[in-house]
Structure formats: C-alpha cells, structure tokens
Coordinates of C-alpha atoms in Angstrom, one line a residue:
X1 CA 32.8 -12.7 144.9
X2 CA 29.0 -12.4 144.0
X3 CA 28.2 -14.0 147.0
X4 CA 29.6 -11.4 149.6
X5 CA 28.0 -8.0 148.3
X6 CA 26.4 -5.8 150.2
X7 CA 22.9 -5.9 149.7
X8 CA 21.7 -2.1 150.5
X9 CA 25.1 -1.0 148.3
X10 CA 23.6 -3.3 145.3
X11 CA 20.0 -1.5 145.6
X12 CA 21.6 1.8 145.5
X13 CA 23.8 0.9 142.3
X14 CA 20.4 0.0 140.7
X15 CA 18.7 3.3 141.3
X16 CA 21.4 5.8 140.5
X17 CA 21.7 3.9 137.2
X18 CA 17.6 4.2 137.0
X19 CA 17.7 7.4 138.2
X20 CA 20.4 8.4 135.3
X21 CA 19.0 6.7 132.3
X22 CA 15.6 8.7 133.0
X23 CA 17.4 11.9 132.8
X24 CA 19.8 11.1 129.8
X25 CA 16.9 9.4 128.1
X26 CA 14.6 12.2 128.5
X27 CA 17.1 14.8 127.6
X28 CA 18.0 12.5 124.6
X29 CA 14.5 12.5 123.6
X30 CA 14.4 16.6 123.2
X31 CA 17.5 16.5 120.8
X32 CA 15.8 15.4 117.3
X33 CA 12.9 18.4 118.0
X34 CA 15.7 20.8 118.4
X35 CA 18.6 22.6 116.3
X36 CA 21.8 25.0 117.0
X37 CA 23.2 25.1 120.5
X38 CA 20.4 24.4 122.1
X39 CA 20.4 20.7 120.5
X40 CA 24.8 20.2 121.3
X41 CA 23.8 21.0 124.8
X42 CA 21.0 18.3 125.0
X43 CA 23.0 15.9 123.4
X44 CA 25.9 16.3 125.4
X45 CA 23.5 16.7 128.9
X46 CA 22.4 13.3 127.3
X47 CA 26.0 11.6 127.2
X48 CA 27.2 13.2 130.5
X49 CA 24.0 11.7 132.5
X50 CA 24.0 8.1 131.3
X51 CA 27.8 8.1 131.3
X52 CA 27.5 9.0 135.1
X53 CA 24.7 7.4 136.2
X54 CA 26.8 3.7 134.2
X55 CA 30.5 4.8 135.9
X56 CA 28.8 5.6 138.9
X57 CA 26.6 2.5 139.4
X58 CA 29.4 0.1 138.4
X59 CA 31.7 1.9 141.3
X60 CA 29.1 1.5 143.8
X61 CA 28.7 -2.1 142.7
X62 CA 32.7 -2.5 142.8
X63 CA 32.5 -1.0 147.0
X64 CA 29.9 -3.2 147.5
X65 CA 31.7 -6.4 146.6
X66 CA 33.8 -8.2 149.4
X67 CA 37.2 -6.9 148.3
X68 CA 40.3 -8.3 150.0
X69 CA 41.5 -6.1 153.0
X70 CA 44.1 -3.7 151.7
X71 CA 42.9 -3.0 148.1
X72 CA 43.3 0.1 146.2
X73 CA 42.0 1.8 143.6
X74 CA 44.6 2.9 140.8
X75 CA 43.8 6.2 139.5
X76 CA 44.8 6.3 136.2
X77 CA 42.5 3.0 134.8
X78 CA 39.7 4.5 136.7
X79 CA 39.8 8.0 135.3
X80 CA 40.5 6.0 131.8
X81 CA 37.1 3.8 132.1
X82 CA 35.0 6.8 133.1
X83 CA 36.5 8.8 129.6
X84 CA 35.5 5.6 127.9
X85 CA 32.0 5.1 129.0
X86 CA 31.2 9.4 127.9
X87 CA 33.2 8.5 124.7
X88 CA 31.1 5.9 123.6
X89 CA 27.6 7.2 125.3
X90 CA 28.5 10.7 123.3
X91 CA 29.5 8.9 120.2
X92 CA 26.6 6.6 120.0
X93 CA 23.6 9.4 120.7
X94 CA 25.6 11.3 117.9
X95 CA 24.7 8.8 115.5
X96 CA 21.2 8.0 116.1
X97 CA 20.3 11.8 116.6
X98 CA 21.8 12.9 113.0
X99 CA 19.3 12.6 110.3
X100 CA 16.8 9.7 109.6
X101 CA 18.4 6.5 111.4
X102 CA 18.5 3.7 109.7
X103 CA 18.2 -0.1 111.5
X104 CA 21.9 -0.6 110.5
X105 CA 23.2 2.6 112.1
X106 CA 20.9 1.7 115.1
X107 CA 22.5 -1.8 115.7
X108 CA 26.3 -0.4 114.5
X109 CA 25.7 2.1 117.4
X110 CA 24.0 -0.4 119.9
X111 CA 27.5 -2.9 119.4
X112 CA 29.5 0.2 119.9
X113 CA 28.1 1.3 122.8
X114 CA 27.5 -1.8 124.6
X115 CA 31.6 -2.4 123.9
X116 CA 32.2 0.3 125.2
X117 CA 30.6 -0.1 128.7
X118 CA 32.0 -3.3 128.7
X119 CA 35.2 -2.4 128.1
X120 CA 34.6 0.7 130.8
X121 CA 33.4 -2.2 133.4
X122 CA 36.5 -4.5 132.5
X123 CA 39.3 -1.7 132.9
X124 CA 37.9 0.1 135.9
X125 CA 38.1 -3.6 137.3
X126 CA 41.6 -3.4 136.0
X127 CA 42.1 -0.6 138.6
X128 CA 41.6 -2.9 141.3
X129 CA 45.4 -3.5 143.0
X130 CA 46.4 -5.2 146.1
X131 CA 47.4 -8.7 147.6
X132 CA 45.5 -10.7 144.6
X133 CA 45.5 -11.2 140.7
X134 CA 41.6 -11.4 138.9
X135 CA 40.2 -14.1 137.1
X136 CA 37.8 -13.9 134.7
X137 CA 35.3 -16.7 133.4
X138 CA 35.2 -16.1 129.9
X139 CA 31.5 -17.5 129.4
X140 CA 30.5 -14.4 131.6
X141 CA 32.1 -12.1 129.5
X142 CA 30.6 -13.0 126.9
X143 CA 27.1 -13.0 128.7
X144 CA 27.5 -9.7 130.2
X145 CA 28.4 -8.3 126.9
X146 CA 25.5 -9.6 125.3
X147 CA 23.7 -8.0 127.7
X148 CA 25.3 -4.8 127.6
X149 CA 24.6 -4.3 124.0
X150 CA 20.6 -5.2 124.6
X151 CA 20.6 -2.7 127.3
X152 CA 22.3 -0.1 124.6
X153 CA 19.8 -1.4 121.5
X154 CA 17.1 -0.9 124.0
X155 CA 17.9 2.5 125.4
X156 CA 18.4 4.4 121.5
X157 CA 15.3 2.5 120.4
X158 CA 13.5 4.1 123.3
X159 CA 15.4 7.7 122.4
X160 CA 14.0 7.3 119.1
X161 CA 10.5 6.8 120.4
X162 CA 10.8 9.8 121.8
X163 CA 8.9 8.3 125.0
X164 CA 7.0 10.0 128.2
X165 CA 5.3 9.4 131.1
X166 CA 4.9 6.3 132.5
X167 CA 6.7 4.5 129.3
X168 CA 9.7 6.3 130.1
X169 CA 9.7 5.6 134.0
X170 CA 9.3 2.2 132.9
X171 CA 11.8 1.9 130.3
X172 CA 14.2 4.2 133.0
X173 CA 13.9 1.3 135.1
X174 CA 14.4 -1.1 132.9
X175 CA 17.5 0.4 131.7
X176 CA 18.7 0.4 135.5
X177 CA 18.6 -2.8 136.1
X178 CA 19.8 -4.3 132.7
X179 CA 23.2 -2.3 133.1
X180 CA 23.6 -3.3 136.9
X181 CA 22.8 -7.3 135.4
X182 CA 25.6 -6.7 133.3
X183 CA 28.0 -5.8 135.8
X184 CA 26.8 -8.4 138.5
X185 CA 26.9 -10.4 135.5
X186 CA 30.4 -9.8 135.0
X187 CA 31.2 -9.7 139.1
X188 CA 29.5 -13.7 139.1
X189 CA 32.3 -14.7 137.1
X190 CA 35.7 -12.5 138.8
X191 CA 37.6 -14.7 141.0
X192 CA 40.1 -13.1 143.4
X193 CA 43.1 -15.4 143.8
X194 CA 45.7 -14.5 146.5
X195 CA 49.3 -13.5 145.1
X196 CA 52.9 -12.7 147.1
X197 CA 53.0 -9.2 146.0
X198 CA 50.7 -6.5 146.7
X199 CA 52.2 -3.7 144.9
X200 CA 50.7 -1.1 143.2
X201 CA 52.7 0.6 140.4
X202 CA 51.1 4.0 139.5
X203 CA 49.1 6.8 141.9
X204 CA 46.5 5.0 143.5
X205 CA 43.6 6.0 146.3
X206 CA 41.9 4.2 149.3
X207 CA 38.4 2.9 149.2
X208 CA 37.3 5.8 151.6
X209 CA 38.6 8.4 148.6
X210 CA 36.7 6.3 146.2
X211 CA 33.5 6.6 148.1
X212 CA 33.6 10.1 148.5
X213 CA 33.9 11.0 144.9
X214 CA 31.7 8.5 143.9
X215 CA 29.4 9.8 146.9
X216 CA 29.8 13.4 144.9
X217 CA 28.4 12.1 141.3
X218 CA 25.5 10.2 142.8
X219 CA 24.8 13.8 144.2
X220 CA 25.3 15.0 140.7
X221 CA 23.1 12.3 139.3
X222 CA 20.2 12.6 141.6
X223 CA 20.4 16.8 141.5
X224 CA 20.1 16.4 137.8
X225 CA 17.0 14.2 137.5
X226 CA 15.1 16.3 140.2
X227 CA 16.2 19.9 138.3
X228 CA 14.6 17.8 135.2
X229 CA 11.5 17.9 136.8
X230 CA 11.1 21.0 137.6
X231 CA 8.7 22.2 134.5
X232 CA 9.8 25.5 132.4
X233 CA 8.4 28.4 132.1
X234 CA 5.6 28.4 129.7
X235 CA 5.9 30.6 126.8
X236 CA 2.7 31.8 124.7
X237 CA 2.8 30.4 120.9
X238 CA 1.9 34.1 119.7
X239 CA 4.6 36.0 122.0
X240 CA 6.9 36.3 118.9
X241 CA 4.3 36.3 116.1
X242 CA 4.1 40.5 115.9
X243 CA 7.8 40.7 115.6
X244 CA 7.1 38.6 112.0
X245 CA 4.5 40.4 110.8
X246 CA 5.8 44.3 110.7
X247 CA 4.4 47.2 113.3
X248 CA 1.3 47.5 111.5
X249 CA 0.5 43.9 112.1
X250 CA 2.0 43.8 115.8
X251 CA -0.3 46.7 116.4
X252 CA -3.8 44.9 115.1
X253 CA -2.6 41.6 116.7
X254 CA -2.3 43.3 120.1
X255 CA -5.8 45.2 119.1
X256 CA -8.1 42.7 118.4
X257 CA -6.6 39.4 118.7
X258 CA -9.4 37.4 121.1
X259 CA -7.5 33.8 121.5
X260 CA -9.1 32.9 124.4
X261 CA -7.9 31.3 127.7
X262 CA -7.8 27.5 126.7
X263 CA -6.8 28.6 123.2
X264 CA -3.5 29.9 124.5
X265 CA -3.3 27.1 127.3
X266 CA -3.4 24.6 124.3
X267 CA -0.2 26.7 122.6
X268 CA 1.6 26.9 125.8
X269 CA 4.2 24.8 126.0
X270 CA 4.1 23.2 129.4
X271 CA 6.6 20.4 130.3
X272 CA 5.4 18.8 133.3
X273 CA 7.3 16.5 136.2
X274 CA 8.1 13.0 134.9
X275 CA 6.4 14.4 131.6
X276 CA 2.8 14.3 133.4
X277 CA 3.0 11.1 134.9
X278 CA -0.2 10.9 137.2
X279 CA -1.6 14.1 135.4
X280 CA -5.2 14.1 133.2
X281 CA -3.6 14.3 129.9
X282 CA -3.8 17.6 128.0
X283 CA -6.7 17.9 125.5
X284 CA -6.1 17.7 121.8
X285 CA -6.2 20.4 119.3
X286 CA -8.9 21.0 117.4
X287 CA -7.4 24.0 115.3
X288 CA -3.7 24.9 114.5
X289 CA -3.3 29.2 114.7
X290 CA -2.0 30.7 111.8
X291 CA -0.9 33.6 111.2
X292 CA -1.7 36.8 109.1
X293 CA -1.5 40.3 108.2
X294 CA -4.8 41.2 110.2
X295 CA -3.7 38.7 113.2
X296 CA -3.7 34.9 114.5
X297 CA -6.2 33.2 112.7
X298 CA -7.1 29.2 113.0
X299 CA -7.6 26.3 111.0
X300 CA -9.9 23.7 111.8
X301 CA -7.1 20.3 112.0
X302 CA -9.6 18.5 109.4
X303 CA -8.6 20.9 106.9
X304 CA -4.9 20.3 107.6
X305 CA -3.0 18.3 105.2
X306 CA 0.2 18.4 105.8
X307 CA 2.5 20.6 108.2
X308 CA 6.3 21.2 107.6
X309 CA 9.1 22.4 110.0
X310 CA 10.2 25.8 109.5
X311 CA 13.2 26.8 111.9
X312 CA 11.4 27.2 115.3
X313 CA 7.6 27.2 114.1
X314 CA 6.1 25.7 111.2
X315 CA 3.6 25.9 108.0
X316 CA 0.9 24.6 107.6
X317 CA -0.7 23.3 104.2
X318 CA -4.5 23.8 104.6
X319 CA -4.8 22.1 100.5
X320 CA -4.6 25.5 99.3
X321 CA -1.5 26.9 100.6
X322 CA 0.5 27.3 103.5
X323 CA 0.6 29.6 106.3
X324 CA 3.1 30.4 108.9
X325 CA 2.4 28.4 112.7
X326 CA 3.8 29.7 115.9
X327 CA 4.3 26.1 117.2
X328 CA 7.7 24.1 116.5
X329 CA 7.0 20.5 114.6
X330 CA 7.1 18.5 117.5
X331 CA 4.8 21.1 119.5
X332 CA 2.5 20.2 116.6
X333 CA 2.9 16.6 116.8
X334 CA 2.3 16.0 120.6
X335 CA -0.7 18.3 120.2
X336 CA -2.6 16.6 116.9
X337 CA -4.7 13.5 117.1
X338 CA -2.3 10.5 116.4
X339 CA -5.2 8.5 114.9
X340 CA -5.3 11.0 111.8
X341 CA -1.9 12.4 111.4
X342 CA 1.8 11.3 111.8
X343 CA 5.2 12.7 111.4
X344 CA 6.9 10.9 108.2
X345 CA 10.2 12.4 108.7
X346 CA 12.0 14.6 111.2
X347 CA 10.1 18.0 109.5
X348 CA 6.9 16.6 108.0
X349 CA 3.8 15.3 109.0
X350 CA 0.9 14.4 106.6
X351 CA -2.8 13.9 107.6
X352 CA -3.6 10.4 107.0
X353 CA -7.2 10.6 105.2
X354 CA -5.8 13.7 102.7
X355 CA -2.9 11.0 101.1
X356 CA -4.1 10.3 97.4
X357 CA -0.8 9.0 96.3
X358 CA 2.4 7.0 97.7
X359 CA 5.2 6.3 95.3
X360 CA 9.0 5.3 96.2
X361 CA 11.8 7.6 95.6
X362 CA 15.0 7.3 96.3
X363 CA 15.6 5.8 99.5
X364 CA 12.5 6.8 101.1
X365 CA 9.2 7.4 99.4
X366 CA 6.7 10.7 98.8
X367 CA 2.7 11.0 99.4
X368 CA 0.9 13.1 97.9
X369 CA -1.9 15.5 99.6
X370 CA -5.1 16.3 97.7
X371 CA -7.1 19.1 97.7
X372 CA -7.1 22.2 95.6
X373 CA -3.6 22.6 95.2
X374 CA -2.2 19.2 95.9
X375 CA 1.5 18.9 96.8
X376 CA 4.3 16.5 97.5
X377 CA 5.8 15.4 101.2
X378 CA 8.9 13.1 101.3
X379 CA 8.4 9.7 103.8
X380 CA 12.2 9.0 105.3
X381 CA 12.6 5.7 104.7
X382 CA 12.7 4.1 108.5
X383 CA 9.0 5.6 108.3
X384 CA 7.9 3.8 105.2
X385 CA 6.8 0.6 106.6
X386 CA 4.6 2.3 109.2
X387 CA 2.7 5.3 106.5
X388 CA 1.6 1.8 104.6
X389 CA 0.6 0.4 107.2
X390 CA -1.8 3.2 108.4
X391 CA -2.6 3.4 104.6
X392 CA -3.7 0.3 104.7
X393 CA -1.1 -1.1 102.0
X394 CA -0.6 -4.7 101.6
X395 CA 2.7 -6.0 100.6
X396 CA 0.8 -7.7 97.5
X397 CA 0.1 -4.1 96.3
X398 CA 2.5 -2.6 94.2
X399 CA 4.6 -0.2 95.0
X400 CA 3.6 3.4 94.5
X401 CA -0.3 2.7 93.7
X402 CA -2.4 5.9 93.5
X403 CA -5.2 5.6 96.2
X404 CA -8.5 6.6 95.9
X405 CA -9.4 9.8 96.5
X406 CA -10.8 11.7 99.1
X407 CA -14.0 10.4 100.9
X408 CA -13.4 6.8 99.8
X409 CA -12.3 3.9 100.9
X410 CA -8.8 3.2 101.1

C-alpha cells in the first residue's frame, strides 16, 4: 500500500494540512484576547479550519494510494469521519480556551483529540468498498495514534502560546507534516487482501466524485489562509474614548488633543500578513495613553505597575490609582517590553520590578505592587512557576516571602 502512492498527491496532502493548521492556529490564538460573539466565531473559524485542512489531507492521502480498480467511496462513513474530526477539533479548543488551563485539562484534551482524528482516519478508511477486505497491523495503530495525540498536545500548547511570525509558520508546518505521518503511518500498516464479493451496501460515490469535493475544500482551505492575510483595517485607540467621557470631554479631546503621528501608529492596531513575518518589528511603547476629563493623557511604562482587562480596553494602575486605557489587554501586552512586564492571568499583567510581595492563595497565588497605594493582582496558577522564576524565587524559599522593596535587589 505505502509503497504505490503518488508522490505529487502526498506533497499536496502535506501542504493543505500546513496550510490549515496555520489558519486554525492563528485564529485559535485570537480567542483567549477576545469575549462575546466575536470569540464563538473565532473558536469555531478555529475548529472548522483544522477539521478541514485534517479531513481533507487524509482524503487526498486516501486518492493518492494505489487502490484496487473498482473501489468506491461509501457516503455515509465518510460524511461520519468528517463530523468526527470538527467534533473533536471544536470540543478540544473549547477546553483549553475557557479559563486558566491547567496541564491536566491540556493532556485530557490532547488524548481526546488525537482519538478522535484517529478514529476520523480509521472510519473514513472504513468507507473504502470494493473487490477487497482491509487489514490492519495493530502495532501501527498504535504508532499512529501516538502520534496523533503529539501532534494534538503540540498544536494547543502552541494555541496557548499565543505564537506569531515565523514561530507560527514553523509550528504550521510542523503540525502538517505530523498529521500526514500519522496517516502514512497508519496507510504502512493497511493491507488490501482480495475477496469474492465486491458489494457495497449503502449509497456510495466514484473516486472522480470524491476528488471533486475534496478538490472544493482544498479551495476552501487555501481561500481561507490567504483572506487571513489580508491585514484589517486599523482602528485608532482614541476613536471611541469621547463617547466615554461626556460632550464636554469629546469636545476638548477633539480641541486640543496633540497625539502625534507615531503616537497613534503605536495604538493602531495593525495585523500584518503571516503576523509580520519578514517585517522590521514594531517599536515598543514607551507610555500607555490614559484617559481624562481634559483629554488622552500618557504614562511613562516605568511608572506602570500593573494593568487590568476592562471589557474591550483596560486600566491601568500607575501605584496611585487607575485610569481608563483605550487598548484591549492583549493590545497592551504585545505592545510592553516583555523583559519588565508579563501577563499573570488572562486580565492581568504586573510589572516585574514594582512586585514587593508573592503569597499563595487558593489555587493560584497574588503579588503585590508597591507604591503609594499598593494593591493586590491574582497569578492563575499555570503562571505561577514562570512569575517566580522572573522573581528570581528558588524553590528553597518559602512560599509567599515578602521581597525587598523597591530599588533593591531581589
């Protein structure tokens, strides 16, 4: 069987699943840094993409194999594996995109989903009728599943990184070629063995019918990664800021507001083709706009200590209090310097140097931020291990030691 395949039908398998996971991953990526419709859409563009680009590649792989003259496809198994693969793709991005995931739910959803394309692989292969009956070598099934649930582990880790650029071409491609292993995997050990009867019980179409639709949703597959590409509009950070401060204030912002050019270009939010790949990246921020009764005002990022999500902007905590942002939290955290702050759960991030304080609570853990009026910000527990680590914490410290202050050493 493995022997036979047709080698330009096997390359094209490989990129449509490439080509797939880059779009489900990076819509994937956007659904934890959004909320309401906007984040069901995402998460389902997510499900549909990879569950498309798998089906797809894995019935390109099946019409590249040497299949015995005669052989049909049988409608309903191959409808039923395609449900299964979207079931399980949906299910499984559900999980890991709800709350603060833990390693557990990560690996639960890893086994599930890597079942499930298994199973998806192993019943459209059911499909398969005509003059033979299928053997399969049970080592291979066990390899290919192994495989298919390193490919899954893989792929939600990398949704959780919430990867660009080059990382996510390279983990795109990666992705592609794990899940086409697992089904050449599984193909290496099918053996066709000739049988009397050839007959198909239940609706069935021809190989030609099965390229054509499969033809149609590689279409789909590469239409959807290039209208990924194609960067959004930018929108200004201040556009909605006078409809929150009252007509007095929306008549002084529009009076005397002087954000200049490169101010505004560092608000804008400007997603770029394969997220900038081959582009000079953009410049951090060096002060967070704020805003006020008498207009946008900005805070130099030193002064920041913490900054906390606030439905579509945010507020930031300058160690005396906290003023409304126009940006979103993760505008904010693609924007700041990672090397002195980091986001230590889904609508927090903290300013390393400001922490004075870590303590455990509850599952997670809180820091404290000094300054004037110090304050509290919760740590979700899969963060924990990486705030002490920038902290500087030893596991032979104890658990919730008060650091030094600010200006000295931690």
């Amino acid at each position: 069987m493995f022997a036979g395949h047709n080698p330009y039908l096997v390359a094209l398998s490989v990129v449509v699943a490439t080509l797939g996971g880059y779009t489900g991953f990076g819509l994937a990526a956007r659904v934890r840094g959004t909320s309401g419709a906007s984040r069901r859409v995402l998460l389902a563009g997510a499900a549909f993409f990879l569950a498309v680009g798998i089906w797809t590649m894995h019935f390109i792989g099946v019409l590249a194999a040497p299949l015995p003259p005669g052989t049909v496809y049988l409608v309903l198994p191959t409808i039923v594996s395609f449900l299964i693969c979207a079931l399980v793709v949906g299910v499984s991005l559900f999980f890991v995109s709800i709350g603060e995931p833990s390693g557990s739910r990560i690996i639960a959803s890893a086994l599930l989903l890597g079942a499930g394309v298994v199973s998806m692989h192993y019943v459209g292969i059911h499909g398969l009728a005509g003059p033979f009956h299928i053997h399969h070598d049970k080592m291979m099934i066990l390899v290919a599943t192994l495989i298919a649930v390193g490919t899954a582990y893989g792929g939600l880790r990398i949704l959780l990184a919430r990867q660009g650029g080059m990382r996510l071409v390279l983990s795109a491609i990666a992705f592609g070629f794990a899940v086409s292993g697992m089904h050449y995997t599984a193909m290496f050990g099918m053996e066709m063995m000739p049988a009397a009867s050839d007959a198909a019980d239940g609706l069935t179409a021809s190989p030609q019918i099965l390229a054509l639709i499969v033809s149609l949703l590689s279409f789909l597959v590469v239409a959807g990664f290039l209208l990924f590409l194609v960067p959004e509009p930018q929108q200004r950070g201040t556009d909605n800021a006078p409809q929150r401060q009252g007509e007095a204030g929306a008549a002084e912002f529009g009076a005397e507001s002087s954000v200049d050019d490169d101010t505004l270009a560092l608000q804008a939010k400007r997603p770029l083709p394969l997220h900038g790949l081959g582009r000079p990246p953009l410049p951090l921020a060096i002060r967070l706009p704020v805003e006020a009764a008498d207009g946008t005002h900005f805070v130099e990022t030193g002064e920041v200590r913490s900054i906390r999500a606030d439905a579509h902007y945010t507020l930031v905590h300058d160690g005396a209090r906290e003023r409304m942002c126009p940006w979103s939290i993760s505008e904010a955290e693609s924007q700041l310097d990672p090397s002195r702050f980091i986001r230590v759960h889904r609508s927090h991030i903290i300013s390393i140097p400001h922490v004075i304080l870590m303590r455990k609570e509850g599952d997670g853990a809180v820091v404290e931020l000094g300054g004037p009026a110090p304050h509290l910000v919760p740590v979700s527990r899969a963060r924990i291990a990486e705030v002490r680590a920038r902290l500087g914490l030893l596991k032979r410290h104890a658990r919730g030691a008060v650091l030094p202050k600010e200006g000295q050493s931690a």
